[in-house]
Tab-separated table of C-alpha atoms in Angstrom:
chain	number	residue	atom	x	y	z
A	30	ILE	CA	1.056	-30.026	25.233
A	31	SER	CA	4.065	-32.336	25.112
A	32	TYR	CA	7.253	-31.120	26.775
A	33	ASP	CA	10.592	-32.358	28.130
A	34	VAL	CA	12.972	-31.059	30.788
A	35	GLU	CA	16.717	-31.686	31.001
A	36	GLY	CA	19.708	-30.119	32.746
A	37	THR	CA	20.288	-27.892	35.761
A	38	GLY	CA	20.396	-24.170	36.328
A	39	PRO	CA	18.072	-21.293	35.407
A	40	ALA	CA	15.094	-22.371	33.300
A	41	LEU	CA	15.346	-21.866	29.529
A	42	LEU	CA	12.253	-22.461	27.382
A	43	LEU	CA	13.033	-23.340	23.756
A	44	VAL	CA	10.230	-22.686	21.244
A	45	HIS	CA	10.625	-24.359	17.857
A	46	GLY	CA	9.974	-23.046	14.368
A	47	GLY	CA	7.366	-23.959	11.783
A	48	GLY	CA	7.559	-27.548	10.574
A	49	GLN	CA	9.688	-28.486	13.585
A	50	THR	CA	9.079	-30.039	17.010
A	51	GLY	CA	10.749	-29.800	20.386
A	52	ARG	CA	13.061	-32.630	19.308
A	53	SER	CA	14.545	-30.368	16.647
A	54	TRP	CA	16.546	-28.558	19.340
A	55	ARG	CA	18.059	-31.839	20.457
A	56	GLU	CA	18.774	-33.034	16.929
A	57	ARG	CA	20.747	-29.879	16.147
A	58	GLY	CA	22.811	-30.054	19.314
A	59	PHE	CA	21.294	-27.153	21.232
A	60	VAL	CA	20.153	-29.162	24.240
A	61	GLU	CA	23.528	-30.875	24.633
A	62	LYS	CA	25.314	-27.505	24.664
A	63	LEU	CA	22.832	-25.813	27.011
A	64	ARG	CA	21.885	-28.447	29.585
A	65	GLY	CA	25.071	-28.020	31.618
A	66	GLN	CA	24.157	-24.448	32.503
A	67	PHE	CA	20.373	-24.310	32.138
A	68	THR	CA	17.310	-26.348	32.935
A	69	VAL	CA	16.301	-26.752	29.302
A	70	ILE	CA	12.577	-27.017	28.562
A	71	THR	CA	11.579	-28.131	25.078
A	72	MET	CA	7.975	-28.374	23.936
A	73	ASP	CA	5.833	-29.223	20.945
A	74	LEU	CA	3.629	-26.260	20.092
A	75	ARG	CA	-0.041	-27.094	19.709
A	76	GLY	CA	-0.574	-28.547	16.256
A	77	SER	CA	2.938	-30.046	16.210
A	78	GLY	CA	4.686	-33.256	17.247
A	79	GLU	CA	3.037	-35.088	20.120
A	80	SER	CA	0.932	-32.135	21.292
A	81	GLY	CA	-2.766	-31.882	20.595
A	82	LYS	CA	-3.789	-30.865	17.089
A	83	PRO	CA	-7.112	-29.047	17.338
A	84	ALA	CA	-8.709	-28.469	13.958
A	85	THR	CA	-10.533	-25.220	14.694
A	86	PRO	CA	-9.178	-21.778	13.758
A	87	ASP	CA	-9.856	-20.250	17.187
A	88	ALA	CA	-7.662	-22.862	18.867
A	89	TYR	CA	-4.569	-21.092	17.526
A	90	ALA	CA	-5.515	-17.626	18.761
A	91	LEU	CA	-2.573	-15.788	20.319
A	92	ASP	CA	-3.804	-15.972	23.918
A	93	ASN	CA	-4.229	-19.742	23.659
A	94	VAL	CA	-0.732	-20.267	22.305
A	95	LEU	CA	0.831	-18.008	24.941
A	96	ASP	CA	-1.097	-19.838	27.656
A	97	ASP	CA	0.507	-23.055	26.412
A	98	LEU	CA	3.988	-21.628	26.972
A	99	THR	CA	3.264	-20.506	30.521
A	100	ALA	CA	1.469	-23.786	31.294
A	101	VAL	CA	4.575	-25.710	30.254
A	102	ALA	CA	6.717	-23.428	32.430
A	103	ASP	CA	4.309	-24.101	35.337
A	104	ALA	CA	4.542	-27.845	34.799
A	105	ALA	CA	8.337	-27.608	34.716
A	106	LYS	CA	8.259	-25.629	37.983
A	107	ALA	CA	9.794	-22.557	36.386
A	108	PRO	CA	8.194	-19.417	37.851
A	109	ARG	CA	10.591	-17.331	35.730
A	110	PHE	CA	12.557	-18.407	32.691
A	111	HIS	CA	14.713	-17.373	29.772
A	112	LEU	CA	13.121	-17.836	26.347
A	113	TRP	CA	14.722	-18.761	23.031
A	114	GLY	CA	12.582	-19.002	19.930
A	115	PHE	CA	13.350	-19.696	16.293
A	116	GLY	CA	11.220	-18.640	13.332
A	117	HIS	CA	7.575	-19.267	14.184
A	118	GLY	CA	8.598	-19.874	17.800
A	119	ALA	CA	10.408	-16.542	17.958
A	120	THR	CA	7.389	-14.777	16.506
A	121	ILE	CA	5.247	-16.231	19.294
A	122	GLY	CA	7.957	-15.719	21.904
A	123	ARG	CA	8.217	-11.996	21.243
A	124	TYR	CA	4.615	-11.558	22.439
A	125	LEU	CA	5.332	-13.426	25.656
A	126	ALA	CA	8.437	-11.301	26.216
A	127	ALA	CA	6.285	-8.197	25.777
A	128	ARG	CA	3.461	-9.362	28.028
A	129	SER	CA	4.817	-11.581	30.786
A	130	PRO	CA	7.053	-10.536	33.700
A	131	ARG	CA	8.048	-14.200	33.965
A	132	VAL	CA	10.444	-13.882	31.006
A	133	ILE	CA	13.944	-13.094	32.306
A	134	SER	CA	15.501	-12.555	28.872
A	135	ALA	CA	14.678	-13.517	25.301
A	136	VAL	CA	16.600	-14.680	22.259
A	137	LEU	CA	14.557	-14.183	19.096
A	138	VAL	CA	16.107	-15.835	16.044
A	139	SER	CA	14.764	-15.135	12.554
A	140	ALA	CA	11.612	-13.264	13.538
A	141	ASN	CA	10.394	-9.895	12.285
A	142	PHE	CA	9.235	-6.895	14.235
A	143	GLY	CA	6.031	-5.156	13.291
A	144	PRO	CA	3.439	-7.527	11.765
A	145	PRO	CA	4.313	-11.197	12.299
A	146	LEU	CA	4.088	-11.902	8.556
A	147	GLU	CA	5.057	-9.659	5.679
A	148	GLY	CA	5.622	-9.775	1.933
A	149	VAL	CA	5.935	-13.087	0.119
A	150	VAL	CA	5.729	-15.064	3.377
A	151	ARG	CA	2.388	-13.483	4.239
A	152	ASP	CA	1.145	-14.115	0.702
A	153	ALA	CA	2.165	-17.773	0.904
A	154	VAL	CA	0.469	-18.281	4.277
A	155	ALA	CA	-2.662	-16.469	3.082
A	156	GLY	CA	-2.837	-18.789	0.081
A	157	MET	CA	-2.317	-21.823	2.289
A	158	ARG	CA	-5.097	-20.778	4.659
A	159	ALA	CA	-7.452	-19.901	1.797
A	160	LYS	CA	-7.020	-23.381	0.346
A	161	TRP	CA	-7.340	-25.493	3.487
A	162	LEU	CA	-9.645	-23.531	5.803
A	163	PRO	CA	-12.795	-24.280	3.745
A	164	LEU	CA	-11.977	-27.993	3.972
A	165	VAL	CA	-11.526	-27.723	7.731
A	166	GLN	CA	-14.891	-25.996	7.951
A	167	GLN	CA	-16.458	-28.770	5.870
A	168	GLN	CA	-14.937	-31.345	8.205
A	169	MET	CA	-16.362	-29.510	11.220
A	170	ALA	CA	-19.781	-29.512	9.540
A	171	GLY	CA	-19.500	-33.197	8.676
A	172	THR	CA	-19.726	-32.575	4.935
A	173	LEU	CA	-16.119	-33.130	3.871
A	174	LYS	CA	-15.587	-35.926	1.346
A	175	VAL	CA	-11.877	-36.658	1.473
A	176	ASP	CA	-12.118	-39.135	-1.410
A	177	THR	CA	-13.002	-36.265	-3.764
A	178	LEU	CA	-9.624	-34.596	-3.190
A	179	SER	CA	-6.787	-35.001	-5.644
A	180	ASN	CA	-4.169	-37.589	-4.732
A	181	SER	CA	-1.662	-34.891	-3.773
A	182	ASP	CA	-4.193	-32.967	-1.686
A	183	ARG	CA	-5.365	-36.109	0.062
A	184	THR	CA	-1.766	-37.038	0.893
A	185	ALA	CA	-1.188	-33.542	2.263
A	186	TRP	CA	-4.458	-33.687	4.225
A	187	ASP	CA	-3.523	-37.033	5.759
A	188	ALA	CA	-0.113	-35.576	6.691
A	189	GLY	CA	-1.775	-32.778	8.678
A	190	VAL	CA	-1.333	-29.839	6.335
A	191	ALA	CA	-4.703	-28.405	7.386
A	192	VAL	CA	-3.585	-28.056	11.006
A	193	SER	CA	-0.382	-26.373	9.845
A	194	ALA	CA	-2.448	-24.004	7.732
A	195	LEU	CA	-4.550	-23.074	10.768
A	196	ALA	CA	-1.544	-22.537	13.035
A	197	LEU	CA	0.370	-20.441	10.508
A	198	GLY	CA	-2.735	-18.679	9.252
A	199	ALA	CA	-3.528	-17.536	12.780
A	200	LEU	CA	-0.403	-15.376	12.657
A	201	MET	CA	-2.155	-13.148	10.145
A	202	ASP	CA	-4.560	-12.111	12.898
A	203	TYR	CA	-1.889	-11.417	15.536
A	204	PRO	CA	-1.245	-7.710	16.209
A	205	PRO	CA	1.959	-5.925	15.162
A	206	LEU	CA	4.622	-5.713	17.855
A	207	GLU	CA	7.317	-3.058	18.164
A	208	PRO	CA	10.727	-3.415	19.890
A	209	ALA	CA	9.763	-0.806	22.481
A	210	GLU	CA	7.000	-3.108	23.738
A	211	ILE	CA	9.462	-5.782	24.845
A	212	LYS	CA	10.450	-5.455	28.492
A	213	PRO	CA	13.244	-7.976	29.316
A	214	PRO	CA	16.727	-7.879	27.736
A	215	THR	CA	16.313	-9.340	24.259
A	216	LEU	CA	18.788	-10.486	21.618
A	217	TRP	CA	17.401	-10.260	18.093
A	218	VAL	CA	19.401	-12.610	15.872
A	219	MET	CA	19.198	-12.648	12.076
A	220	GLY	CA	21.243	-14.411	9.435
A	221	ALA	CA	23.032	-11.731	7.413
A	222	ALA	CA	22.394	-13.787	4.270
A	223	ASP	CA	18.678	-14.167	5.012
A	224	THR	CA	17.614	-11.926	2.150
A	225	SER	CA	13.903	-12.163	2.967
A	226	ALA	CA	14.571	-10.645	6.413
A	227	MET	CA	16.851	-7.774	5.484
A	228	GLU	CA	14.048	-5.352	4.648
A	229	ASN	CA	12.664	-5.755	8.166
A	230	VAL	CA	16.135	-5.458	9.694
A	231	LYS	CA	16.790	-2.221	7.800
A	232	ALA	CA	13.428	-0.849	8.889
A	233	TYR	CA	14.079	-1.527	12.575
A	234	GLU	CA	17.806	-1.428	13.249
A	235	GLY	CA	17.636	2.350	13.676
A	236	LYS	CA	14.689	2.101	16.071
A	237	LEU	CA	16.328	-0.005	18.766
A	238	GLY	CA	17.886	2.850	20.728
A	239	GLY	CA	16.236	3.196	24.127
A	240	THR	CA	14.747	-0.304	23.914
A	241	THR	CA	15.836	-3.567	25.532
A	242	VAL	CA	16.453	-5.140	22.107
A	243	THR	CA	19.953	-5.696	20.682
A	244	LEU	CA	20.405	-6.787	17.053
A	245	LYS	CA	23.053	-9.335	16.086
A	246	LEU	CA	23.619	-10.409	12.480
A	247	LEU	CA	25.194	-13.809	11.840
A	248	SER	CA	27.758	-13.271	9.103
A	249	GLY	CA	27.083	-15.311	5.976
A	250	ALA	CA	24.184	-17.203	7.572
A	251	SER	CA	20.888	-17.912	5.840
A	252	TYR	CA	17.549	-18.436	7.568
A	253	THR	CA	18.218	-22.173	7.644
A	254	ASP	CA	21.764	-21.695	8.940
A	255	SER	CA	20.571	-19.688	11.925
A	256	PHE	CA	19.097	-22.898	13.320
A	257	GLY	CA	20.717	-25.707	11.380
A	258	LYS	CA	24.238	-24.541	12.181
A	259	SER	CA	23.657	-24.347	15.908
A	260	GLU	CA	27.192	-23.214	16.682
A	261	LEU	CA	26.491	-19.871	14.974
A	262	SER	CA	23.557	-18.846	17.136
A	263	LEU	CA	24.970	-20.476	20.272
A	264	ALA	CA	28.105	-18.352	19.938
A	265	VAL	CA	26.092	-15.147	20.374
A	266	ALA	CA	23.122	-16.369	22.424
A	267	LEU	CA	24.890	-18.302	25.155
A	268	PRO	CA	27.009	-15.373	26.450
A	269	PHE	CA	23.901	-13.171	26.320
A	270	LEU	CA	21.828	-15.647	28.341
A	271	LEU	CA	24.561	-16.192	30.916
A	272	ALA	CA	24.938	-12.435	31.414
A	273	ALA	CA	21.220	-11.801	31.898
A	274	PRO	CA	20.155	-11.173	35.508
A	275	THR	CA	18.046	-13.951	37.018
A	276	THR	CA	16.123	-11.664	39.386
A	277	PRO	CA	13.690	-8.878	38.431
């Protein structure tokens, strides 16, 4: 697992979204804005960037992915840490926030509660896995003939789409998670213009009372804006992180 550490202060683990890498946080200005007050840890999730890309479905099981996060924290000498995840990274991060006493506080941007995938997103991922998993299994058996694929499929295969299909497809097997299961203070951030997320927000915004989860909608922001326009999420997440206690 590839990772990088920069800055001083309490540890903050940043977990990137699907199709991104740890560098994405730097490219969008997050690291520059956070490193003065936090020891910022960025990482490439397994299957992404410079991290290993195992081509077996079991490699992306939830326990394995969560072990990666804590292993990176160990390597960065962070016995406890804040966590900030976006998209896919927030979906994974919510499980760590629910299970590990090492998480001081969590910022979950553009992730659902309940099942990790729902609606059209789940359908798209299911279709992706159904297409590429048989080819992965053929590769494991030594029977895959890449030259029989269409030009577009071969290009996608060479670009690593099968690994992406395994990593995203694994989410379909992860258990549902409710706000009440999360233990540390958690800021749930959604773009108010993220139409695909509003059904989940409406289902859960009335269920947050008595939990550690606080919902914040970013006015006018789409799913892409909630990461791409870093100033929007930083404006709500940074005060939250600074206010979180650093001791149990």
